[in-house]
Amino acid sequence: MTSEPVTSAQPGGAPDLAELAKIVARQRAELDRLRDQAATSAVVERAKGAVMALTGCTADAAGEQLLQRAKAARHTLLEECWITLGGLAPAPAGRSGAREAVGIGVPCSEATALEQSAVPDDVTAALARLGKALVRVMTPHDLARCLLEHLGPDMSADAVLIYARRPDGGLGLIGHAGVDDTLAAQWGQVPPLSGMAALDALRAGEPRWLEDFATDERRYLLIGDPPDRWRSRAWLPVLAAGPAVPEVCIGVLRGRAGVFTARDRAHLRGVARLCAGRLRAFDTPPERSADAATDAVQALFEALPVAAMLLTPLRAAPGEVEDFRVQAATGQVGDLLGRTGEEPAGRRLLELRPALAAEPLWRGCLRVLATGQAYEGEPFAHEEVVAGVAELSLYTARAAPLGDALVVSWIRHGPSDRQEQRLADLQRLGNLGWANWNLVTQEASWSTQVFSLVGRDPAHGPVGLSEVPELALPEDTPALTRAVDELLHQGRPFDVPFRIRNSGGIRHLRLAAEAVADRHGTPVEVHGFVQDMTARRRAELALVESERAILTQHDVLQAERTLATRLQHALLPLANRPVHLAGLRVEVAYLPAQSGVHLGGDWFSAIELPDGDALLVVGDVAGHGVDAVATMAQLRFTAKGMIITGSSLTGALARLNTLLLHSRDSHASATMVLARYNPRRGRLVWAQAGHPPPLLLRDGEARYLRRPAGTLLGAAATSVYQEAECRLDPGDRLILYTDGLVEHPPDSIDRGLEQLAEAVAAPHGDGPGSLGPLLARMLPDERRDDVCVVDVRVPGGQDQ
């Protein structure tokens, strides 16, 4: 590696930072290349040494033999070296043929070449890439992650598990990827049970392909929570991991169902052969330097009474920290990391606890490296076994810099610490703080929360009890002073609200205190608490204002209703009994709405004109209240005036429409029916403006008159109104009404019209003199709208 000079952008100026960054990046890339080259060379030299030891040839001959084998088997040299290293262990009894197929002698090349002859080129290339990637693998967990990265895109692998056979015949999980810590802990130790696919594969020395979940579930005890998380699995025995290491089985788990194709099986068998060599390199754990400094550090950590470890960062090519190496650790660390009984020293931190990368402690360690400032996390609960009983303990994790390394420790809180933490939580959640005053020594002590509540700098210390009223606003000082005096002289406890002013405005506080007396009854100490009541007080004030506004609005609405009622009674007088107009018997009824506090704009008019005709009118103004009553009065008197002065019905409606369009309230609208009856000819002429049609009852049959054209008053300037004519015979009954009689949600108005026709046509025994039975049958218990009805009967026929 060579250094490169960096020239400044200008003479005498500082070097260009961009050029510096490029040089650093090139040097790091070169360093990575050299590191990979060194690691690759180590694998090749180790494989050459194995060949030399077994055949007695020279180093050059061993290298040539490896090259020839790789060429015959269509392997890369590195891949052949891994396979050679993996074949060093003696094969189990009865599997000599298998040993020859992966051994060192000449038959090995022929057998391997024959086996690999059907392997597709893309699988060969993939295995070559894996062999190169295995150079960087340092632990079984690294191997599992490397295999998942390799097999995930190629055959949709979702998880990789690596089990090693224990002396008792069971399995121990030594590496995993794609599964969480909980599942890994649950299946970390597998007893020698029947029905375990991994054990079955190791005993038979052949892979087990689990491709039909329903069948596999009946045959094997499947790993997973739930087991159908992985619908297909492959378990591959690695039988040549080395004499000092038990047999190993690799599990490849897929979420999707389906078979492992011939290509997939060839690929996975090749992966198992390569992993045999890499697993053999794990036979002897990487030795840590045994210098005096390292021994002293480990001895120091072993003597510490707390859980602690020394970490050195492991950086990726760009310089970012990808993991930490545990250089030394106390015995308690393994339990806190979920690895009880394991030795953390010498291993990677994320290998011990992969989920740590998402926890605050990991981010705290990175921040300590970046800033050099110590980190202290929030307290957390950890379950531990004390005297055979599981109990929760409270810990706080801390990280501090030590040169280029970090010291991470966990402090266990005792009962007093926990009590203090609970008290702090109580004060924070209740927005209160405690205060004590010693009346003998004149000393005072406040919690931190009290200083925050009263807006006082802790550096200035607490104030004496007699000085507390000075913190309050002037208008609240007398009450607080009086309460303090009664406490000091009479020992009477108090609970007094008061206000203070700070940078945020007015704050409402509450001080509650009581005295502790000596044996003579003299107060010698006062303790109490201060609580912030600002939010509650503001809510109470808002509630009072809301109630006051509601009462005011209710009074306004009630006054408006009273005024509207009086106006309506003055403008719309009701007759106590039927009246006779132009030979007609007319009965009217007006019923106001029962819900709400407003009166509507329903109205009627029934008068005899100067020429002897009768004018019958019903109308309905949109809206409620005084405005609706005023509009009703305007329409009622204007309509009568225009008809009396000779206006036609349609002309009157057109002028009323114009009147509403140009009124003060341009949004006013109304519906109306105008009818004029000529007694000499028995002729009824009528017009309407968006109003329901009159109902005619003749000979016991009720029908609605066909409406002539006419739109809502106040809707459009171009509205057109037409007249219709109807002859009234003796005995006929004509009902004019507003929509409150027939509109009762949720029923439609069409249903209401049907019910009105049925009610009018129904026989009744009340005679011709009352609208009561009709209204009782049509109206619900609670009316939401006004109702106005004009009942017209033509005498001379049989009573209807």
mmCIF file of N, CA, C and O in Angstrom, residues 394-434:
data_model
loop_
_atom_site.group_PDB
_atom_site.id
_atom_site.type_symbol
_atom_site.label_atom_id
_atom_site.label_comp_id
_atom_site.label_asym_id
_atom_site.label_seq_id
_atom_site.Cartn_x
_atom_site.Cartn_y
_atom_site.Cartn_z
ATOM 1 N N LEU A 394 -34.286 -4.406 38.704
ATOM 2 C CA LEU A 394 -34.192 -3.189 37.912
ATOM 3 C C LEU A 394 -32.725 -2.898 37.631
ATOM 4 O O LEU A 394 -31.891 -2.878 38.553
ATOM 5 N N TYR A 395 -32.406 -2.687 36.342
ATOM 6 C CA TYR A 395 -31.029 -2.414 35.927
ATOM 7 C C TYR A 395 -30.985 -1.128 35.108
ATOM 8 O O TYR A 395 -31.973 -0.729 34.471
ATOM 9 N N THR A 396 -29.804 -0.516 35.110
ATOM 10 C CA THR A 396 -29.511 0.606 34.224
ATOM 11 C C THR A 396 -28.207 0.301 33.507
ATOM 12 O O THR A 396 -27.199 -0.037 34.153
ATOM 13 N N ALA A 397 -28.225 0.407 32.157
ATOM 14 C CA ALA A 397 -27.025 0.151 31.350
ATOM 15 C C ALA A 397 -26.276 1.458 31.132
ATOM 16 O O ALA A 397 -26.885 2.501 30.851
ATOM 17 N N ARG A 398 -24.943 1.381 31.252
ATOM 18 C CA ARG A 398 -24.097 2.543 31.037
ATOM 19 C C ARG A 398 -22.965 2.170 30.094
ATOM 20 O O ARG A 398 -22.487 1.031 30.101
ATOM 21 N N ALA A 399 -22.512 3.136 29.300
ATOM 22 C CA ALA A 399 -21.384 2.940 28.392
ATOM 23 C C ALA A 399 -20.470 4.144 28.506
ATOM 24 O O ALA A 399 -20.934 5.289 28.465
ATOM 25 N N ALA A 400 -19.150 3.872 28.656
ATOM 26 C CA ALA A 400 -18.175 4.953 28.799
ATOM 27 C C ALA A 400 -16.993 4.662 27.893
ATOM 28 O O ALA A 400 -16.621 3.494 27.685
ATOM 29 N N PRO A 401 -16.362 5.695 27.330
ATOM 30 C CA PRO A 401 -15.214 5.476 26.442
ATOM 31 C C PRO A 401 -13.966 5.103 27.240
ATOM 32 O O PRO A 401 -13.756 5.567 28.351
ATOM 33 N N LEU A 402 -13.128 4.249 26.658
ATOM 34 C CA LEU A 402 -11.845 3.883 27.224
ATOM 35 C C LEU A 402 -10.861 3.756 26.070
ATOM 36 O O LEU A 402 -10.686 2.676 25.487
ATOM 37 N N GLY A 403 -10.254 4.889 25.705
ATOM 38 C CA GLY A 403 -9.430 4.911 24.514
ATOM 39 C C GLY A 403 -10.278 4.676 23.282
ATOM 40 O O GLY A 403 -11.275 5.369 23.048
ATOM 41 N N ASP A 404 -9.899 3.682 22.477
ATOM 42 C CA ASP A 404 -10.689 3.314 21.300
ATOM 43 C C ASP A 404 -11.741 2.260 21.621
ATOM 44 O O ASP A 404 -12.443 1.788 20.732
ATOM 45 N N ALA A 405 -11.835 1.864 22.895
ATOM 46 C CA ALA A 405 -12.777 0.824 23.297
ATOM 47 C C ALA A 405 -13.887 1.430 24.149
ATOM 48 O O ALA A 405 -13.921 2.633 24.411
ATOM 49 N N LEU A 406 -14.829 0.572 24.535
ATOM 50 C CA LEU A 406 -15.946 0.978 25.377
ATOM 51 C C LEU A 406 -16.028 0.041 26.570
ATOM 52 O O LEU A 406 -15.785 -1.167 26.449
ATOM 53 N N VAL A 407 -16.412 0.606 27.715
ATOM 54 C CA VAL A 407 -16.735 -0.195 28.885
ATOM 55 C C VAL A 407 -18.241 -0.085 29.109
ATOM 56 O O VAL A 407 -18.766 1.010 29.333
ATOM 57 N N VAL A 408 -18.940 -1.202 28.988
ATOM 58 C CA VAL A 408 -20.387 -1.252 29.192
ATOM 59 C C VAL A 408 -20.642 -1.975 30.505
ATOM 60 O O VAL A 408 -20.102 -3.065 30.750
ATOM 61 N N SER A 409 -21.446 -1.354 31.354
ATOM 62 C CA SER A 409 -21.758 -1.949 32.652
ATOM 63 C C SER A 409 -23.254 -1.861 32.907
ATOM 64 O O SER A 409 -23.940 -1.004 32.357
ATOM 65 N N TRP A 410 -23.734 -2.756 33.745
ATOM 66 C CA TRP A 410 -25.132 -2.771 34.155
ATOM 67 C C TRP A 410 -25.183 -2.617 35.669
ATOM 68 O O TRP A 410 -24.592 -3.432 36.401
ATOM 69 N N ILE A 411 -25.868 -1.594 36.140
ATOM 70 C CA ILE A 411 -25.979 -1.327 37.569
ATOM 71 C C ILE A 411 -27.331 -1.844 38.053
ATOM 72 O O ILE A 411 -28.370 -1.449 37.524
ATOM 73 N N ARG A 412 -27.278 -2.722 39.026
ATOM 74 C CA ARG A 412 -28.516 -3.273 39.595
ATOM 75 C C ARG A 412 -28.987 -2.379 40.729
ATOM 76 O O ARG A 412 -28.230 -2.079 41.652
ATOM 77 N N HIS A 413 -30.229 -1.936 40.637
ATOM 78 C CA HIS A 413 -30.786 -1.049 41.644
ATOM 79 C C HIS A 413 -31.291 -1.857 42.835
ATOM 80 O O HIS A 413 -32.018 -2.849 42.662
ATOM 81 N N GLY A 414 -30.935 -1.398 44.017
ATOM 82 C CA GLY A 414 -31.425 -2.041 45.228
ATOM 83 C C GLY A 414 -32.830 -1.581 45.560
ATOM 84 O O GLY A 414 -33.423 -0.739 44.869
ATOM 85 N N PRO A 415 -33.409 -2.106 46.647
ATOM 86 C CA PRO A 415 -34.777 -1.708 47.034
ATOM 87 C C PRO A 415 -34.918 -0.212 47.257
ATOM 88 O O PRO A 415 -35.921 0.387 46.877
ATOM 89 N N SER A 416 -33.895 0.435 47.863
ATOM 90 C CA SER A 416 -33.989 1.877 48.101
ATOM 91 C C SER A 416 -33.964 2.635 46.781
ATOM 92 O O SER A 416 -34.672 3.638 46.608
ATOM 93 N N ASP A 417 -33.153 2.173 45.840
ATOM 94 C CA ASP A 417 -33.127 2.821 44.524
ATOM 95 C C ASP A 417 -34.470 2.701 43.838
ATOM 96 O O ASP A 417 -34.955 3.631 43.201
ATOM 97 N N ARG A 418 -35.064 1.524 43.947
ATOM 98 C CA ARG A 418 -36.364 1.327 43.306
ATOM 99 C C ARG A 418 -37.430 2.192 43.956
ATOM 100 O O ARG A 418 -38.295 2.740 43.281
ATOM 101 N N GLN A 419 -37.344 2.322 45.284
ATOM 102 C CA GLN A 419 -38.315 3.173 45.969
ATOM 103 C C GLN A 419 -38.160 4.620 45.523
ATOM 104 O O GLN A 419 -39.150 5.333 45.305
ATOM 105 N N GLU A 420 -36.907 5.045 45.377
ATOM 106 C CA GLU A 420 -36.660 6.417 44.924
ATOM 107 C C GLU A 420 -37.151 6.603 43.494
ATOM 108 O O GLU A 420 -37.731 7.642 43.154
ATOM 109 N N GLN A 421 -36.967 5.597 42.661
ATOM 110 C CA GLN A 421 -37.445 5.693 41.283
ATOM 111 C C GLN A 421 -38.967 5.753 41.249
ATOM 112 O O GLN A 421 -39.555 6.522 40.478
ATOM 113 N N ARG A 422 -39.619 4.959 42.097
ATOM 114 C CA ARG A 422 -41.084 4.995 42.136
ATOM 115 C C ARG A 422 -41.579 6.363 42.597
ATOM 116 O O ARG A 422 -42.568 6.886 42.073
ATOM 117 N N LEU A 423 -40.877 6.939 43.591
ATOM 118 C CA LEU A 423 -41.272 8.259 44.062
ATOM 119 C C LEU A 423 -41.104 9.306 42.967
ATOM 120 O O LEU A 423 -41.964 10.177 42.777
ATOM 121 N N ALA A 424 -40.009 9.198 42.211
ATOM 122 C CA ALA A 424 -39.791 10.137 41.104
ATOM 123 C C ALA A 424 -40.863 9.973 40.037
ATOM 124 O O ALA A 424 -41.386 10.951 39.491
ATOM 125 N N ASP A 425 -41.243 8.714 39.740
ATOM 126 C CA ASP A 425 -42.302 8.476 38.758
ATOM 127 C C ASP A 425 -43.629 9.036 39.255
ATOM 128 O O ASP A 425 -44.401 9.616 38.482
ATOM 129 N N LEU A 426 -43.913 8.862 40.556
ATOM 130 C CA LEU A 426 -45.160 9.363 41.120
ATOM 131 C C LEU A 426 -45.230 10.884 41.004
ATOM 132 O O LEU A 426 -46.264 11.449 40.629
ATOM 133 N N GLN A 427 -44.128 11.563 41.329
ATOM 134 C CA GLN A 427 -44.118 13.021 41.229
ATOM 135 C C GLN A 427 -44.286 13.476 39.784
ATOM 136 O O GLN A 427 -45.011 14.441 39.509
ATOM 137 N N ARG A 428 -43.633 12.780 38.869
ATOM 138 C CA ARG A 428 -43.730 13.180 37.460
ATOM 139 C C ARG A 428 -45.140 12.960 36.919
ATOM 140 O O ARG A 428 -45.708 13.833 36.254
ATOM 141 N N LEU A 429 -45.729 11.778 37.209
ATOM 142 C CA LEU A 429 -47.058 11.478 36.683
ATOM 143 C C LEU A 429 -48.134 12.331 37.348
ATOM 144 O O LEU A 429 -49.113 12.716 36.708
ATOM 145 N N GLY A 430 -47.975 12.610 38.641
ATOM 146 C CA GLY A 430 -48.958 13.430 39.344
ATOM 147 C C GLY A 430 -48.701 14.905 39.246
ATOM 148 O O GLY A 430 -49.483 15.707 39.772
ATOM 149 N N ASN A 431 -47.580 15.302 38.613
ATOM 150 C CA ASN A 431 -47.215 16.709 38.453
ATOM 151 C C ASN A 431 -47.161 17.397 39.821
ATOM 152 O O ASN A 431 -47.729 18.463 40.037
ATOM 153 N N LEU A 432 -46.463 16.750 40.737
ATOM 154 C CA LEU A 432 -46.346 17.285 42.093
ATOM 155 C C LEU A 432 -44.944 17.012 42.628
ATOM 156 O O LEU A 432 -44.168 16.252 42.048
ATOM 157 N N GLY A 433 -44.609 17.650 43.755
ATOM 158 C CA GLY A 433 -43.316 17.456 44.392
ATOM 159 C C GLY A 433 -43.442 17.632 45.889
ATOM 160 O O GLY A 433 -44.365 18.287 46.387
ATOM 161 N N TRP A 434 -42.498 17.043 46.643
ATOM 162 C CA TRP A 434 -42.575 17.095 48.097
ATOM 163 C C TRP A 434 -41.685 18.219 48.635
ATOM 164 O O TRP A 434 -40.712 18.641 47.995
#
